[in-house]
mmCIF file of C-alpha atoms in Angstrom:
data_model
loop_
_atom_site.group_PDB
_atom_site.id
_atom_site.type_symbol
_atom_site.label_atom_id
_atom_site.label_comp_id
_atom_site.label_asym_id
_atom_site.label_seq_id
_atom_site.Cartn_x
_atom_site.Cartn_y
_atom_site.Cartn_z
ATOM 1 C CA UNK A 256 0.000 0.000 0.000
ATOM 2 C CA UNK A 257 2.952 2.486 0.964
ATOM 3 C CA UNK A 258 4.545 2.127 -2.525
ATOM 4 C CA UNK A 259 1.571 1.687 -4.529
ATOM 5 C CA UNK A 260 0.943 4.432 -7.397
ATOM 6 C CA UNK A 261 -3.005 3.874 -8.195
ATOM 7 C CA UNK A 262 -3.348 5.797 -11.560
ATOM 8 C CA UNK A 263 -0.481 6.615 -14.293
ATOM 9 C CA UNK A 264 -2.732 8.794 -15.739
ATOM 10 C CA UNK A 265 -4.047 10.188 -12.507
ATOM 11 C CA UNK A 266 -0.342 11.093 -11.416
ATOM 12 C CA UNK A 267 0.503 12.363 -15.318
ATOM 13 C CA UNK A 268 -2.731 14.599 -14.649
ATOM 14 C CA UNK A 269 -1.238 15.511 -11.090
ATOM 15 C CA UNK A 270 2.152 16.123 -12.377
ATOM 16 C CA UNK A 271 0.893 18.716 -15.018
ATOM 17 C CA UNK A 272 -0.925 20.435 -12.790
ATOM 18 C CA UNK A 273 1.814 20.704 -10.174
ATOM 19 C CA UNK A 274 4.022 21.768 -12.751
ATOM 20 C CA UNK A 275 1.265 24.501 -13.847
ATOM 21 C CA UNK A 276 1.431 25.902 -10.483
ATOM 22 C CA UNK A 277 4.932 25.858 -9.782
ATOM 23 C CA UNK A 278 6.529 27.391 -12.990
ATOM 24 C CA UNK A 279 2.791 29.504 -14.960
ATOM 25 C CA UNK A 280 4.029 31.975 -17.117
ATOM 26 C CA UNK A 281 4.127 35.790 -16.548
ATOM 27 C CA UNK A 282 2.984 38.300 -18.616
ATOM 28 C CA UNK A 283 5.075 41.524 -19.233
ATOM 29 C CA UNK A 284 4.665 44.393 -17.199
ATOM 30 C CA UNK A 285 2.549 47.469 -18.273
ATOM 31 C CA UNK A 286 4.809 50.668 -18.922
ATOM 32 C CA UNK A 287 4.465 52.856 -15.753
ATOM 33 C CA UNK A 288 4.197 50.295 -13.557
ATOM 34 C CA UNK A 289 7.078 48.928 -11.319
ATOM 35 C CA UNK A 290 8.350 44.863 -12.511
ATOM 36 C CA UNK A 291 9.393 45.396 -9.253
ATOM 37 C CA UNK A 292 6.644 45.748 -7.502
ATOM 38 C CA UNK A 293 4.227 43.191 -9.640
ATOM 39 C CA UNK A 294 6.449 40.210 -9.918
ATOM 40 C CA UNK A 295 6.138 40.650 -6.246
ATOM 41 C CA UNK A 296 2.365 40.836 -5.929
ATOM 42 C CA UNK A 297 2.292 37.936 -7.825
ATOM 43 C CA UNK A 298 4.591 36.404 -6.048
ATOM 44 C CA UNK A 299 2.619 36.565 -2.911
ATOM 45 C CA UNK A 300 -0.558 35.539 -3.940
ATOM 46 C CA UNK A 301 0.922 32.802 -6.624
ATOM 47 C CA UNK A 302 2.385 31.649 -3.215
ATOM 48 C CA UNK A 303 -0.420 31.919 -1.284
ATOM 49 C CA UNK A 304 -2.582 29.327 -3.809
ATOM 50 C CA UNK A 305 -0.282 26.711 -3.660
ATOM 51 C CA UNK A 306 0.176 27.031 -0.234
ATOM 52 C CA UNK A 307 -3.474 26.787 0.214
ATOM 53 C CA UNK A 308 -4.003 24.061 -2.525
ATOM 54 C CA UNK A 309 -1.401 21.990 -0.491
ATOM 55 C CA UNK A 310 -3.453 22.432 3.250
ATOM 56 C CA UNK A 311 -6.466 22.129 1.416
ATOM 57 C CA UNK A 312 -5.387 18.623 -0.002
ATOM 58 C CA UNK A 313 -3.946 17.819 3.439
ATOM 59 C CA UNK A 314 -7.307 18.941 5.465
ATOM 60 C CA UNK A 315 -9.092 16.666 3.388
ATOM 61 C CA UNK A 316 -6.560 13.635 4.220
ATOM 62 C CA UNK A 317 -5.489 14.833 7.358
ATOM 63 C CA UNK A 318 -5.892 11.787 9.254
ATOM 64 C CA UNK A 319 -4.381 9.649 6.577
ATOM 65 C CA UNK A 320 -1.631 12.446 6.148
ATOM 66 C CA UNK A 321 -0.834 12.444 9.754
ATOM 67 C CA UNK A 322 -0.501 8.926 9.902
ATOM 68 C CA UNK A 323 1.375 8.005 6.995
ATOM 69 C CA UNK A 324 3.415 11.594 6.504
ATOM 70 C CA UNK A 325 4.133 12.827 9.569
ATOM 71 C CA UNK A 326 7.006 15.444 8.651
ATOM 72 C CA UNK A 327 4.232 16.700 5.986
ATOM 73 C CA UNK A 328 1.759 16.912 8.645
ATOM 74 C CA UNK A 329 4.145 18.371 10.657
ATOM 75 C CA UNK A 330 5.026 21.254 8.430
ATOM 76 C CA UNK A 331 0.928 21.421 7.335
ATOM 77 C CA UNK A 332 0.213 22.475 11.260
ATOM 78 C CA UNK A 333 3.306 24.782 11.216
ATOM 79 C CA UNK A 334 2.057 26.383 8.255
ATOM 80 C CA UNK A 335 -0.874 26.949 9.586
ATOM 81 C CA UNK A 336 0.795 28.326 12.645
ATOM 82 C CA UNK A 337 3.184 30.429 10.763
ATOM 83 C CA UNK A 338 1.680 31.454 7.305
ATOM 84 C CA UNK A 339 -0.746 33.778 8.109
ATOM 85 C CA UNK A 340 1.851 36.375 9.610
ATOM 86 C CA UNK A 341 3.913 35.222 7.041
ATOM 87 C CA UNK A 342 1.820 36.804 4.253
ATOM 88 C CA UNK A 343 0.337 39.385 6.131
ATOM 89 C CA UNK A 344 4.282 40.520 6.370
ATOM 90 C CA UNK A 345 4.745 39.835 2.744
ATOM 91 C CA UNK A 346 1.897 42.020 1.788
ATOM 92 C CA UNK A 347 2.754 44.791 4.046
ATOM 93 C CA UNK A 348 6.265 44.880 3.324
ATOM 94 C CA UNK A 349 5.239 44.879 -0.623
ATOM 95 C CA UNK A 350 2.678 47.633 0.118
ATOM 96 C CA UNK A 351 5.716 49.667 1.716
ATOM 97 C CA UNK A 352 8.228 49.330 -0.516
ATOM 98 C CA UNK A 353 5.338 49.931 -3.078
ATOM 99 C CA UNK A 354 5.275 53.500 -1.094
ATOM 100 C CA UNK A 355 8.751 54.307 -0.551
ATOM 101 C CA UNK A 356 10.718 52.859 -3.287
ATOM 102 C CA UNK A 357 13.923 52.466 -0.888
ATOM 103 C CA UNK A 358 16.516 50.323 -1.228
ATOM 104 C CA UNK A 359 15.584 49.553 2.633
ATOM 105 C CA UNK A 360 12.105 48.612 1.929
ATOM 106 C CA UNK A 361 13.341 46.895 -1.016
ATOM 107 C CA UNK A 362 15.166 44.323 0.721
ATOM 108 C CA UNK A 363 12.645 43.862 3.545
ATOM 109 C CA UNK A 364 10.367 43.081 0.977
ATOM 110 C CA UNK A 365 12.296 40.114 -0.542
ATOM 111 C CA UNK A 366 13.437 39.008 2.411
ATOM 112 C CA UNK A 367 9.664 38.561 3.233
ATOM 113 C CA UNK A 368 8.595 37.009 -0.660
ATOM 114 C CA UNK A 369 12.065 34.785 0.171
ATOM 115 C CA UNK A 370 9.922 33.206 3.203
ATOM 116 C CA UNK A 371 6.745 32.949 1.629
ATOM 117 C CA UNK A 372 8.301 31.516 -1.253
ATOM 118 C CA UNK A 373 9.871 28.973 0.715
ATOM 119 C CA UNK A 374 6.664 28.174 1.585
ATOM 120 C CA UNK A 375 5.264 27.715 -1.712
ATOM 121 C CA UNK A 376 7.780 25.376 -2.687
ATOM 122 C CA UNK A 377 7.519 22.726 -0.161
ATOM 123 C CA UNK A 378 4.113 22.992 -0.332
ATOM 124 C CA UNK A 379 4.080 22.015 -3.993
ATOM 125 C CA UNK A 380 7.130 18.821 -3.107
ATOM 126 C CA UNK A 381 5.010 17.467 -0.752
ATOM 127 C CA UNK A 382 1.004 18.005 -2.818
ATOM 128 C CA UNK A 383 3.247 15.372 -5.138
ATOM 129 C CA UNK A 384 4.676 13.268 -2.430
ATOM 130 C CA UNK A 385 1.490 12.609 -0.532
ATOM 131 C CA UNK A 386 0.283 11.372 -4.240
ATOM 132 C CA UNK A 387 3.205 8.487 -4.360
ATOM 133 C CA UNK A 388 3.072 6.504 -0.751
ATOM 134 C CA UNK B 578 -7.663 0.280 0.336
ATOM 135 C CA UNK B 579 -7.090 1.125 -3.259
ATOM 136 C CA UNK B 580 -10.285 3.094 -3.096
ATOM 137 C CA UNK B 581 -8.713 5.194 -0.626
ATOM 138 C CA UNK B 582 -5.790 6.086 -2.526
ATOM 139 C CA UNK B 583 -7.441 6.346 -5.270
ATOM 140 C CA UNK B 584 -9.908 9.216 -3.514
ATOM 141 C CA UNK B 585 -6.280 10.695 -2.046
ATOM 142 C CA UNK B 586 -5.378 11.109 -5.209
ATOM 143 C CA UNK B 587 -8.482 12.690 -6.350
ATOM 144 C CA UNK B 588 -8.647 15.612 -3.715
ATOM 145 C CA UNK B 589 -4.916 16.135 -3.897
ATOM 146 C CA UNK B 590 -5.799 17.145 -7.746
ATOM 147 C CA UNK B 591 -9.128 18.531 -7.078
ATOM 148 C CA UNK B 592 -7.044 21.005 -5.190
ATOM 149 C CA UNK B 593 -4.496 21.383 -7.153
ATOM 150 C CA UNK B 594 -6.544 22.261 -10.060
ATOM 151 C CA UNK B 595 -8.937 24.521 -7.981
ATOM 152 C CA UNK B 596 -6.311 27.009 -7.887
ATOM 153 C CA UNK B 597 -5.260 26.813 -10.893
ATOM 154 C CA UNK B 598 -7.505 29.740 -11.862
ATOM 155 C CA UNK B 599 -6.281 32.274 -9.761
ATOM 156 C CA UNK B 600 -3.008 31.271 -9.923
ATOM 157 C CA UNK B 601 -2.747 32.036 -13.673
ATOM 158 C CA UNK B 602 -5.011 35.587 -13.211
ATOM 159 C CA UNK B 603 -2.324 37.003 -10.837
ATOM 160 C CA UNK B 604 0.589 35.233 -13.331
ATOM 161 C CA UNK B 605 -0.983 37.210 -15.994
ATOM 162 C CA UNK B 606 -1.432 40.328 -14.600
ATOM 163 C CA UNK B 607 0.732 43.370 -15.608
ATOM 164 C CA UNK B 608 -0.623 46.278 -13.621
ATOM 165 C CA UNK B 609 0.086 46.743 -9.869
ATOM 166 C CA UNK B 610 -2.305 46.248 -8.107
ATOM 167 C CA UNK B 611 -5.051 49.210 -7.720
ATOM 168 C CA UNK B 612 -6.431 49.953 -3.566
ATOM 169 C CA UNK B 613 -9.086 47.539 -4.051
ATOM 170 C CA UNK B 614 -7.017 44.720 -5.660
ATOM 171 C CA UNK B 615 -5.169 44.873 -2.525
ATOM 172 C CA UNK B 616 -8.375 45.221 -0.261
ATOM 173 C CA UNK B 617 -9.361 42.303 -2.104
ATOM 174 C CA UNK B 618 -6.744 39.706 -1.892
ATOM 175 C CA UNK B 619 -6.974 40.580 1.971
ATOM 176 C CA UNK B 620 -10.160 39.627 2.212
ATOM 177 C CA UNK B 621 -9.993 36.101 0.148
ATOM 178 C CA UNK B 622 -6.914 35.077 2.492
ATOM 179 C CA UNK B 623 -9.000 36.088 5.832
ATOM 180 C CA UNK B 624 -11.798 33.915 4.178
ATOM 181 C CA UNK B 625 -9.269 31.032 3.731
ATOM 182 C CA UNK B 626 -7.313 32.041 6.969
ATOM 183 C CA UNK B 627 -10.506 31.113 8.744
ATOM 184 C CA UNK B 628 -11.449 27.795 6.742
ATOM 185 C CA UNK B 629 -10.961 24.498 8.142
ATOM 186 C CA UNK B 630 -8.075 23.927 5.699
ATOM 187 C CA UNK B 631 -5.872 26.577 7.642
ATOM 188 C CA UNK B 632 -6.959 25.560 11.271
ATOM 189 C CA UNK B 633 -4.513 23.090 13.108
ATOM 190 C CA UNK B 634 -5.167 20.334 14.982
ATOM 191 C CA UNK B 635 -5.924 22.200 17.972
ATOM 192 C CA UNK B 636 -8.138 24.493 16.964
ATOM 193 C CA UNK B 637 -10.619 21.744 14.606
ATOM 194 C CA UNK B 638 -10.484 19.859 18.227
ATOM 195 C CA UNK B 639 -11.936 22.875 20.106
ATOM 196 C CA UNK B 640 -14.017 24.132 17.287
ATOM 197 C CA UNK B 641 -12.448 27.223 17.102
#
């Protein structure tokens, strides 16, 4: 049971999407507005969905998850802990550098997208492991 | 037992694909966002801030 993959085509269709959310294209930025600034707006809320997707899928396993995945339940309850100051900092830290325009703001504000990023990404390694116990 | 995995599988897609959607809208956006963009995308992460997918343990236990 622990090894068993149930679908190919059911983890092809999981793969895609996974790969959809990790790596979507981005448009060009308008002229007058900041690449700056919208790469990171996207970046926090293109962060927050796959954090979400990932607790989402997790909530609706969570007993299976906890039993069988521990360190991803583990870092599912952190997240839930932790991520809600975590964008709430990212947001407000884009917001002020959005403001300002200072190198000082600047670099609170990707030290911020840095964490939520971080995030993001192990939320999207383990959406795919939880699919191949 | 298969059936199991096999619903897993399902919601671990289901969710994936759910935010798909928004996912691509903010990749494709090329404006900064206006007041009430911002005002907005506060409000849909209180909403899911406050869902049962973003309470731990301890707080589905005590209904909170």
């Amino acid at each position: 049971v622990r090894t068993a993959i149930p679908s190919p085509l059911l983890t092809l269709i999981l793969s895609a999407v996974v790969l959809l959310v990790a790596g979507c294209p981005s448009n060009p930025v308008e002229p007058g507005h900041s690449p700056l600034v919208v790469n990171a707006e996207r970046t926090v809320e293109v962060s927050f969905e796959a954090v979400t997707a990932f607790l989402s899928a997790e909530n609706d396993n969570r007993v299976l998850v906890a039993r069988d995945f521990p360190a991803i339940h583990a870092f599912a309850e952190q997240t839930r802990r932790d991520g809600p100051k975590a964008f709430a900092e990212a947001n407000a830290a884009v917001r002020a550098y959005k403001v300002s325009r200072t190198t000082g703001d600047g670099d609170v504000m990707n030290a911020k997208l840095a964490r939520v990023q971080s995030l993001a990404r192990l939320a999207r390694e383990y959406l795919v492991r939880i699919q191949t116990r | 037992v298969y059936l199991s995995l096999i619903l897993t599988l399902l919601s671990v897609v289901e969710r994936a694909a759910e935010s798909l959607p928004k996912i691509m809208a903010a990749a494709k956006r090329a404006k900064e966002l206006t007041p009430d963009q911002e005002a907005e995308l506060d409000a849909r992460m209180a909403a899911a801030f406050a869902s049962p997918a973003w309470k731990t343990d301890e707080q589905l236990a005590s209904g909170g």
